[in-house]
PDB file of C-alpha atoms in Angstrom:
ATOM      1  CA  UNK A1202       0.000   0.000   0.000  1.00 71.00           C
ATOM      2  CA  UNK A1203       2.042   3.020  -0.811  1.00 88.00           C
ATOM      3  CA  UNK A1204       2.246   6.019   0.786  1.00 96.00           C
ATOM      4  CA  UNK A1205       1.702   8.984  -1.552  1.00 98.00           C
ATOM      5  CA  UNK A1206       2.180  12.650  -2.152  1.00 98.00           C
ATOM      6  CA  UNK A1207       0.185  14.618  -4.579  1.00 98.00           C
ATOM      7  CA  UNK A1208      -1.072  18.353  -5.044  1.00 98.00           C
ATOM      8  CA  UNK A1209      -4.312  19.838  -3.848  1.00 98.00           C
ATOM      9  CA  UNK A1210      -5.510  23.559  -3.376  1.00 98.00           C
ATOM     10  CA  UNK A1211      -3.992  24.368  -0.484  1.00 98.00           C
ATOM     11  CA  UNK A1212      -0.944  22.434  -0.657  1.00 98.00           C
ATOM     12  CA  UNK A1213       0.501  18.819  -0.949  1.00 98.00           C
ATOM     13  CA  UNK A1214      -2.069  16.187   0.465  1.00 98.00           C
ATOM     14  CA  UNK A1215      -1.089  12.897   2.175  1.00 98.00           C
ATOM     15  CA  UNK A1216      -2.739   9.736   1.139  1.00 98.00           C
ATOM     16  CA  UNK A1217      -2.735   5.914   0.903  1.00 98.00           C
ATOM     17  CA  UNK A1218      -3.332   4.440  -2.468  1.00 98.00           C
ATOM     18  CA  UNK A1219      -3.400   1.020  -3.919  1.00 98.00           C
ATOM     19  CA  UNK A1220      -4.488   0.194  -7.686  1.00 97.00           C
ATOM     20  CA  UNK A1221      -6.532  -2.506  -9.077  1.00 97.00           C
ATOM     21  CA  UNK A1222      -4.936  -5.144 -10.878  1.00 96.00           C
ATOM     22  CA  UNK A1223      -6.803  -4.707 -13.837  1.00 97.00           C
ATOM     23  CA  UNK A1224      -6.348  -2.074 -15.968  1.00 94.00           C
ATOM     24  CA  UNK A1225      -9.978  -0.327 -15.893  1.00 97.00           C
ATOM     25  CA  UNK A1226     -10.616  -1.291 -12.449  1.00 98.00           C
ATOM     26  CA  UNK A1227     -13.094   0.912 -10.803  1.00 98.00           C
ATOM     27  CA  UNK A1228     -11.582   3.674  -8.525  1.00 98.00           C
ATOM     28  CA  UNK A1229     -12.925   4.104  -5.143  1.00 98.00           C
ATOM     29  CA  UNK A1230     -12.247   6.614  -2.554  1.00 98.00           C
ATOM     30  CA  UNK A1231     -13.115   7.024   1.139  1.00 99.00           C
ATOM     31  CA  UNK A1232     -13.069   9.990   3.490  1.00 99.00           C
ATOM     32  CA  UNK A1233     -12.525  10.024   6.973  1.00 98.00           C
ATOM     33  CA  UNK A1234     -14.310  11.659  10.228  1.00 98.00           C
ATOM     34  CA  UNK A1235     -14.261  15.136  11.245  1.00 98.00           C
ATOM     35  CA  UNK A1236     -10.584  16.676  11.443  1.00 97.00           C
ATOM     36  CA  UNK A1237     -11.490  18.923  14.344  1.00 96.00           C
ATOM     37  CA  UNK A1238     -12.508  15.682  15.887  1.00 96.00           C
ATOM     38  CA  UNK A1239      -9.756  13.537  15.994  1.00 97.00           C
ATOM     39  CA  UNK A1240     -10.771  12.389  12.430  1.00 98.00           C
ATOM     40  CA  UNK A1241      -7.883  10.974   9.800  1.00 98.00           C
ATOM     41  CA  UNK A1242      -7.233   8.848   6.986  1.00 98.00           C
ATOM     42  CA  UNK A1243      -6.253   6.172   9.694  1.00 98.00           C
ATOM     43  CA  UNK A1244      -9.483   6.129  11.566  1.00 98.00           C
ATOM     44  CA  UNK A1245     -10.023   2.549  11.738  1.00 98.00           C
ATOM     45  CA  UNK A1246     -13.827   2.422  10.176  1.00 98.00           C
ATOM     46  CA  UNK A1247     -11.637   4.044   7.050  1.00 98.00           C
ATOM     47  CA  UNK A1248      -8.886   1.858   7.212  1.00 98.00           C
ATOM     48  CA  UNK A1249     -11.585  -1.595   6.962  1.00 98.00           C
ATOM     49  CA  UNK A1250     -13.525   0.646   4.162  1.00 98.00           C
ATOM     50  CA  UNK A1251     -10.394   1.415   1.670  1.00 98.00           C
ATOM     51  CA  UNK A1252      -9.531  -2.753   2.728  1.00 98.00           C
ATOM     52  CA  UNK A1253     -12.995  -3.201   1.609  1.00 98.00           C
ATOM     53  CA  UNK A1254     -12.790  -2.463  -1.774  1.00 98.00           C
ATOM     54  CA  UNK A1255      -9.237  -3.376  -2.076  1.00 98.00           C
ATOM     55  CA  UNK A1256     -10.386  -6.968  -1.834  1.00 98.00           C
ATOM     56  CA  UNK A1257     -12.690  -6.341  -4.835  1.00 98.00           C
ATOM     57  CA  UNK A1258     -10.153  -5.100  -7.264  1.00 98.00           C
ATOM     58  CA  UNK A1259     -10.642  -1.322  -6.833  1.00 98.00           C
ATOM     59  CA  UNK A1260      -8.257   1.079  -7.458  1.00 98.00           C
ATOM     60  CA  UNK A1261      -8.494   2.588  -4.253  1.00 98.00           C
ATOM     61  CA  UNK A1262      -7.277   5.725  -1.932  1.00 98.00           C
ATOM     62  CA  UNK A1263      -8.209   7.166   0.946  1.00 98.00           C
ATOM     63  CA  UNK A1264      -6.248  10.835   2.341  1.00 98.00           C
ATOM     64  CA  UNK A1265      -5.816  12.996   5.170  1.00 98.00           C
ATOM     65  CA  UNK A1266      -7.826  16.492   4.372  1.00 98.00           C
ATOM     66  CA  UNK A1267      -6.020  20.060   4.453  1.00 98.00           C
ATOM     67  CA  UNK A1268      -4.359  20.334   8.006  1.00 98.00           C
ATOM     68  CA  UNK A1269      -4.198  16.580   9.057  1.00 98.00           C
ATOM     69  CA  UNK A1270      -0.872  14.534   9.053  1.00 98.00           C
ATOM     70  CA  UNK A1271       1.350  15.673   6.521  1.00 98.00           C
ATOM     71  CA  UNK A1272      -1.277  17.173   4.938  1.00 98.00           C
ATOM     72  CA  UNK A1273      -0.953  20.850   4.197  1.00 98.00           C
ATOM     73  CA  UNK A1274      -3.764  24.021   5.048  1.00 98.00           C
ATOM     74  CA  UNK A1275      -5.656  24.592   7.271  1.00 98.00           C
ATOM     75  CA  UNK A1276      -9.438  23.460   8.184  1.00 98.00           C
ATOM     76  CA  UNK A1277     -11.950  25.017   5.953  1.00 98.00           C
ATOM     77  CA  UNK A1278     -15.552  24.216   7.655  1.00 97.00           C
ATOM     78  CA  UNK A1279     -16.145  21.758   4.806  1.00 98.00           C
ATOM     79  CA  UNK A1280     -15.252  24.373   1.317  1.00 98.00           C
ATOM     80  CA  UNK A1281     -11.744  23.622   1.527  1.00 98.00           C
ATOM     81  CA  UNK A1282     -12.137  19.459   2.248  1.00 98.00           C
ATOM     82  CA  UNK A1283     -14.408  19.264  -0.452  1.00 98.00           C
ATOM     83  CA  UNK A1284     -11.955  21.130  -2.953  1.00 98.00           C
ATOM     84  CA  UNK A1285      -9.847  18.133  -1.464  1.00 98.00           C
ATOM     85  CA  UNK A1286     -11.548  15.258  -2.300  1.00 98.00           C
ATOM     86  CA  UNK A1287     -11.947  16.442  -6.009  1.00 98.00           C
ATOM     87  CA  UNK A1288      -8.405  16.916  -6.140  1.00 98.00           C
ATOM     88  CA  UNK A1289      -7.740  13.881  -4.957  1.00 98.00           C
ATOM     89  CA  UNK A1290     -10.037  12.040  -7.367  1.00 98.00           C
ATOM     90  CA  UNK A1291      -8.685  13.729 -10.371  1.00 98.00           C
ATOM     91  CA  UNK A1292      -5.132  12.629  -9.119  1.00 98.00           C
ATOM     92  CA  UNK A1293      -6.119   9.299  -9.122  1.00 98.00           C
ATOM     93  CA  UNK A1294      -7.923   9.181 -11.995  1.00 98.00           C
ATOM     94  CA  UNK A1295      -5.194  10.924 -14.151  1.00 98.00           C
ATOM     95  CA  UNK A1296      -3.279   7.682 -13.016  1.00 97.00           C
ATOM     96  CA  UNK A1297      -6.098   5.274 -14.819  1.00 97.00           C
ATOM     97  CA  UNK A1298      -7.461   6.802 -17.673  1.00 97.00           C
ATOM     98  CA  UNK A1299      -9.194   3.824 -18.081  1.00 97.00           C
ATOM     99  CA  UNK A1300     -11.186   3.321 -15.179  1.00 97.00           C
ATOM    100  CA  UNK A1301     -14.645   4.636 -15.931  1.00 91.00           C
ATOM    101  CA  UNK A1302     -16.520   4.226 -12.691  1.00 94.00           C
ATOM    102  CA  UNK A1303     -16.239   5.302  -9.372  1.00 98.00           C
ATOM    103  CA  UNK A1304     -17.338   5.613  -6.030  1.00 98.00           C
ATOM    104  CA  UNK A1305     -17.021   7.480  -2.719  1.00 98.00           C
ATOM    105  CA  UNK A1306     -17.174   6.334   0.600  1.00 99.00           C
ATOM    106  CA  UNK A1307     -17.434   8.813   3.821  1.00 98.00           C
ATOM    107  CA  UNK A1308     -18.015   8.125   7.437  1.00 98.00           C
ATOM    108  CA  UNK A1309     -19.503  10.841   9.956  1.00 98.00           C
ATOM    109  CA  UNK A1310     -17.973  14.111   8.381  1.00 98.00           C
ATOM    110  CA  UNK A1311     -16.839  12.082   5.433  1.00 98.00           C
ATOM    111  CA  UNK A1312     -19.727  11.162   4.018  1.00 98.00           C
ATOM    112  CA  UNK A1313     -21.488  14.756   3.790  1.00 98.00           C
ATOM    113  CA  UNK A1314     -17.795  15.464   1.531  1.00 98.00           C
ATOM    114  CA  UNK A1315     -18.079  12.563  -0.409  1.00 98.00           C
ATOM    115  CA  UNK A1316     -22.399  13.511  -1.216  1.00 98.00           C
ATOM    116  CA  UNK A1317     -21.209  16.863  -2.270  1.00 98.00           C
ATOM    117  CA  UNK A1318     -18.692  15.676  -4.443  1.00 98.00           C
ATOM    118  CA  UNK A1319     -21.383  12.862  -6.254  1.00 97.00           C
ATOM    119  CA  UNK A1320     -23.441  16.093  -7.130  1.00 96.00           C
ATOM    120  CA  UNK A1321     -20.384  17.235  -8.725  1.00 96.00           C
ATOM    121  CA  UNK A1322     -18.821  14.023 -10.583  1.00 96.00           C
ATOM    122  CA  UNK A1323     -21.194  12.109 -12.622  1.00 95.00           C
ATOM    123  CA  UNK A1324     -18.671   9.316 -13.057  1.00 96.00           C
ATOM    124  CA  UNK A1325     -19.776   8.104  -9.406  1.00 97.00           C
ATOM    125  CA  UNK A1326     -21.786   5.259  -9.859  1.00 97.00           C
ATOM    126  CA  UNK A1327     -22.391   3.878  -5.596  1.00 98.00           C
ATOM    127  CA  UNK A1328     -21.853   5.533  -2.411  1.00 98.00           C
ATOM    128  CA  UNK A1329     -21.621   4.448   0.913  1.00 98.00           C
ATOM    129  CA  UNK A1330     -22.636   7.428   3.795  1.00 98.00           C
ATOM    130  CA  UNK A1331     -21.617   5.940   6.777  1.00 98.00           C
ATOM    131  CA  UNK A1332     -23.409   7.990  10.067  1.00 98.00           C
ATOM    132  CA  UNK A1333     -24.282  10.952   8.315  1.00 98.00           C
ATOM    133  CA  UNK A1334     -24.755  14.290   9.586  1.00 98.00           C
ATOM    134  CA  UNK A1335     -28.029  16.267   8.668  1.00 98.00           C
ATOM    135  CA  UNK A1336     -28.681  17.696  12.006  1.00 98.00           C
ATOM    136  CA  UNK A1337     -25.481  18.984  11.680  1.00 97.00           C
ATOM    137  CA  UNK A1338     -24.285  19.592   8.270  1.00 97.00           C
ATOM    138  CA  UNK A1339     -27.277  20.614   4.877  1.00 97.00           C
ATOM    139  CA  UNK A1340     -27.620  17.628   3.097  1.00 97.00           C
ATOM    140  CA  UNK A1341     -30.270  19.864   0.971  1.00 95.00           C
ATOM    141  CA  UNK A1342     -28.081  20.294  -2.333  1.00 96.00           C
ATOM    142  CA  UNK A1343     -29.033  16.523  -3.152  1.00 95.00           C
ATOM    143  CA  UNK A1344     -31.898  17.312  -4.953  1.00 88.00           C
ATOM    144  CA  UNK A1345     -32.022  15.024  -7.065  1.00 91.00           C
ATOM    145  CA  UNK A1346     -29.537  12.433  -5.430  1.00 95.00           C
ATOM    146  CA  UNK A1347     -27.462  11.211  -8.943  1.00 95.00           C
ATOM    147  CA  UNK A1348     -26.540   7.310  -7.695  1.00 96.00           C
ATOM    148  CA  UNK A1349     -28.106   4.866  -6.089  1.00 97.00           C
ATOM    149  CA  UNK A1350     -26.370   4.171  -2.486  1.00 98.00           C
ATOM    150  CA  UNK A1351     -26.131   3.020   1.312  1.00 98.00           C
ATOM    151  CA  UNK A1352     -27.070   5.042   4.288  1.00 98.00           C
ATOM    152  CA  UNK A1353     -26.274   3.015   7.709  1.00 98.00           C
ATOM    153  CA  UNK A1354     -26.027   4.517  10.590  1.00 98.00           C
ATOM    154  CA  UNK A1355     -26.974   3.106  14.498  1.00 98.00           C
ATOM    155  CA  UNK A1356     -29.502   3.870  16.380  1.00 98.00           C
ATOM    156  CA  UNK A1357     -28.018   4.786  19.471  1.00 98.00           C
ATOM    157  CA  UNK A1358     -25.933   7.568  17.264  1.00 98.00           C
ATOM    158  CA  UNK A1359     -25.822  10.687  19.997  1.00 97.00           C
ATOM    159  CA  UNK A1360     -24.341  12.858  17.398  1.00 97.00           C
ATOM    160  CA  UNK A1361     -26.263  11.420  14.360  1.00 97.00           C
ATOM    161  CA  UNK A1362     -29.795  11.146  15.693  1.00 98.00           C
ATOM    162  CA  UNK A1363     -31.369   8.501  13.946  1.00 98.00           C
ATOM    163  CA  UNK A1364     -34.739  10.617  14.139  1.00 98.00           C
ATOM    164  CA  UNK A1365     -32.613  12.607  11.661  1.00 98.00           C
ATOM    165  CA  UNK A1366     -31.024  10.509   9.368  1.00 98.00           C
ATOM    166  CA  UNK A1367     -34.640   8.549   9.044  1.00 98.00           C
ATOM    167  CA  UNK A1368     -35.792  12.221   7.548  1.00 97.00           C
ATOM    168  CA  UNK A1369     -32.956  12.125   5.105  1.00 97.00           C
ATOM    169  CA  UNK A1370     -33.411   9.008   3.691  1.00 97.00           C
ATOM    170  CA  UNK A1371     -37.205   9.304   3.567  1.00 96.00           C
ATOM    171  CA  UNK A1372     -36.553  12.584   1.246  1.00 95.00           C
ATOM    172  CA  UNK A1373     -34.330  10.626  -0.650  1.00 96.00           C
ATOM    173  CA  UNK A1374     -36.159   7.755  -1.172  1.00 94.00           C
ATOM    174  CA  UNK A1375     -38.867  10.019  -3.043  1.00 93.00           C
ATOM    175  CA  UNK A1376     -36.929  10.484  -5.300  1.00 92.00           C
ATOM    176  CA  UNK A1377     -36.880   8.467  -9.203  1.00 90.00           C
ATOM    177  CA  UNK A1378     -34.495   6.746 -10.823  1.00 92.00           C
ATOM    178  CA  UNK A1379     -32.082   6.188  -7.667  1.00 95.00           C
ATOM    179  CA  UNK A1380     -32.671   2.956  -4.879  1.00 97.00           C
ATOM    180  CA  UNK A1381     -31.121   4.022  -1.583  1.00 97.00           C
ATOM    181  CA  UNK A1382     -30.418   0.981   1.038  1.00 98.00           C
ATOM    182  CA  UNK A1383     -30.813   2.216   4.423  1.00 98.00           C
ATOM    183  CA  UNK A1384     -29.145   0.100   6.805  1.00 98.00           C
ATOM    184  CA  UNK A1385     -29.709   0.372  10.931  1.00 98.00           C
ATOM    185  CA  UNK A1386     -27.343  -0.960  13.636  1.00 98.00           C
ATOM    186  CA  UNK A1387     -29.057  -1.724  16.384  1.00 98.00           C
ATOM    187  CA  UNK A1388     -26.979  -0.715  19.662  1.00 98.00           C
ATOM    188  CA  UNK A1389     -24.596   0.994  17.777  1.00 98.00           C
ATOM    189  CA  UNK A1390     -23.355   4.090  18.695  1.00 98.00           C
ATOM    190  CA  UNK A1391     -21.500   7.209  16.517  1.00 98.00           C
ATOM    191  CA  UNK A1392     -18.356   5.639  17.155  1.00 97.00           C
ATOM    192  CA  UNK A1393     -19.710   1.449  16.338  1.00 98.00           C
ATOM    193  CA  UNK A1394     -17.954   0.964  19.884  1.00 94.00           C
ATOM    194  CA  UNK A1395     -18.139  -2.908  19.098  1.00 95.00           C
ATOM    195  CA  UNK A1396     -20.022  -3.088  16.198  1.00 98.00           C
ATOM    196  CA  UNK A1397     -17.462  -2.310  13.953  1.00 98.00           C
ATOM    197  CA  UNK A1398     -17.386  -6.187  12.460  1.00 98.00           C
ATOM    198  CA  UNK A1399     -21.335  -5.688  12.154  1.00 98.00           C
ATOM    199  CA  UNK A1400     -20.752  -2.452  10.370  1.00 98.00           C
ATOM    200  CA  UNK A1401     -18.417  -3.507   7.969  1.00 98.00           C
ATOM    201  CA  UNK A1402     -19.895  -7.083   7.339  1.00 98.00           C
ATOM    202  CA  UNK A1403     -22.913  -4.828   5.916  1.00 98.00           C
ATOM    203  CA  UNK A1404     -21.073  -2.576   3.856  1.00 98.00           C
ATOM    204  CA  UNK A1405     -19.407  -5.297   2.188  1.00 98.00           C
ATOM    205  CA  UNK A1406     -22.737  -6.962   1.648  1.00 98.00           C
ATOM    206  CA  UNK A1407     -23.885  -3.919  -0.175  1.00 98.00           C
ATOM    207  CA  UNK A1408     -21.376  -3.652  -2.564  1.00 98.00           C
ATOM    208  CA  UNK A1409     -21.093  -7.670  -2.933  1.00 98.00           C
ATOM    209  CA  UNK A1410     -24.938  -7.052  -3.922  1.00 98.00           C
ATOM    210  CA  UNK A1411     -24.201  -3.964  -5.913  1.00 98.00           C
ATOM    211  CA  UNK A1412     -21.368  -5.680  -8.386  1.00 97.00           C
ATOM    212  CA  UNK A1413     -23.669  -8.329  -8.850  1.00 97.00           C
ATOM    213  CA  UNK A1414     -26.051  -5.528 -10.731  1.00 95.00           C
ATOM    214  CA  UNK A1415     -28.763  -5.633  -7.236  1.00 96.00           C
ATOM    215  CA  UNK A1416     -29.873  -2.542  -5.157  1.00 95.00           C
ATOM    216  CA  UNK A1417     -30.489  -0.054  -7.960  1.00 91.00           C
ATOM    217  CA  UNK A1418     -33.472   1.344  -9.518  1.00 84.00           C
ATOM    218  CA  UNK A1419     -33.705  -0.655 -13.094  1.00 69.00           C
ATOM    219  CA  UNK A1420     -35.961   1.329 -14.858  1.00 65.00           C
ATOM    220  CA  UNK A1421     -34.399   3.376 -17.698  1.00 55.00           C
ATOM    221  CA  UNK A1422     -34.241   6.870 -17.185  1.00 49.00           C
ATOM    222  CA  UNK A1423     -36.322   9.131 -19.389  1.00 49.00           C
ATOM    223  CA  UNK A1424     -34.304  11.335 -21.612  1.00 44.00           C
ATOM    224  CA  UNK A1425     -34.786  14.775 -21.260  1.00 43.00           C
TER     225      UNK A1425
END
């Protein structure tokens, strides 16, 4: 897994990256926790994530936002981390031209990143919003929501109320042409304070599910 070094807006940005074997192998990218929080590209929820798709052949990185390890800048509320994450996909895609899909992964802070950046980047096919936010953070610009994707969260989540999250994913599961799994822990805190294994055993069941051409919304979109 090698370390790597590679520009973003407000400086060099430190990351982890290991390609797929194959030479189109879909990238995938995950984004870790809160940096004002304790949150980096080491947090061990990422770490099992970016293992995750490893396993299934993805061309895969996962980085430390602006201010964060050897990463330079300074926390930007959000802007900034999000001017991040595109950076660091087009670094990795300018690496394999030939990989035509993509998706994000984010966890806590991370995942309201990696849902701005799928309204941005049509190339992302699946997401996987791990505890979000949307008492905290406006999840409103998804509107439409592009991909289909998995929302799982716990529902003993203090700092996610699952009150909350349960009114996100009803508003996005009005929504046509997209199928979004929503997945609940039970006993599982913010932090999956041992429920990581269950955590992770459902995330790789979603994508498992999602390779195999399940969990999305198979009727063709109408042209506009």
């Amino acid at each position: 897994m090698p370390e790597v070094i590679f520009n973003g807006p407000a400086g060099r940005l430190e990351g982890r990256y290991q390609p797929g074997k194959e030479k189109n192998a879909p990238i995938a990218m995950v984004l870790h926790p809160h940096p004002r929080f304790g949150g980096t590209m080491n947090n061990q929820i990422v770490y099992q994530l970016f293992y995750m798709f490893v396993e299934r052949g993805f061309t895969t990185l996962r980085f430390n936002f602006r201010g964060i390890g050897r990463s330079q800048g300074e926390f930007d509320h959000g802007a900034g981390e999000l001017s991040d994450a595109a950076a660091a996909l087009d670094w990795v895609q300018s690496l394999h031209p030939d990989s035509k899909h993509c998706w994000v992964a984010g966890y806590s802070f991370g995942s309201w990143i990696g849902m701005q950046l799928l309204m941005r980047r049509p190339e992302i096919e699946g997401f996987m919003s791990i505890s979000p936010q949307p008492n905290s953070y406006d999840f409103s610009f998804l509107a439409p929501c592009p991909s289909s994707g998995l929302i799982i969260h716990g529902d003993k989540d203090r700092v996610a109320p699952p009150k909350d999250v349960q009114t996100l994913v009803d508003k996005l599961k009005t929504q046509k042409g997209i199928l979004i799994t929503q997945k609940t822990i039970e006993g599982a805190n913010h932090f999956y304070a041992e429920h990581s294994e269950i955590l992770m055993a459902e995330c790789a069941d979603y994508l498992d599910r999602r390779l195999a051409g399940e969990l999305v919304d198979v009727r063709p979109k109408r042209l506009k």
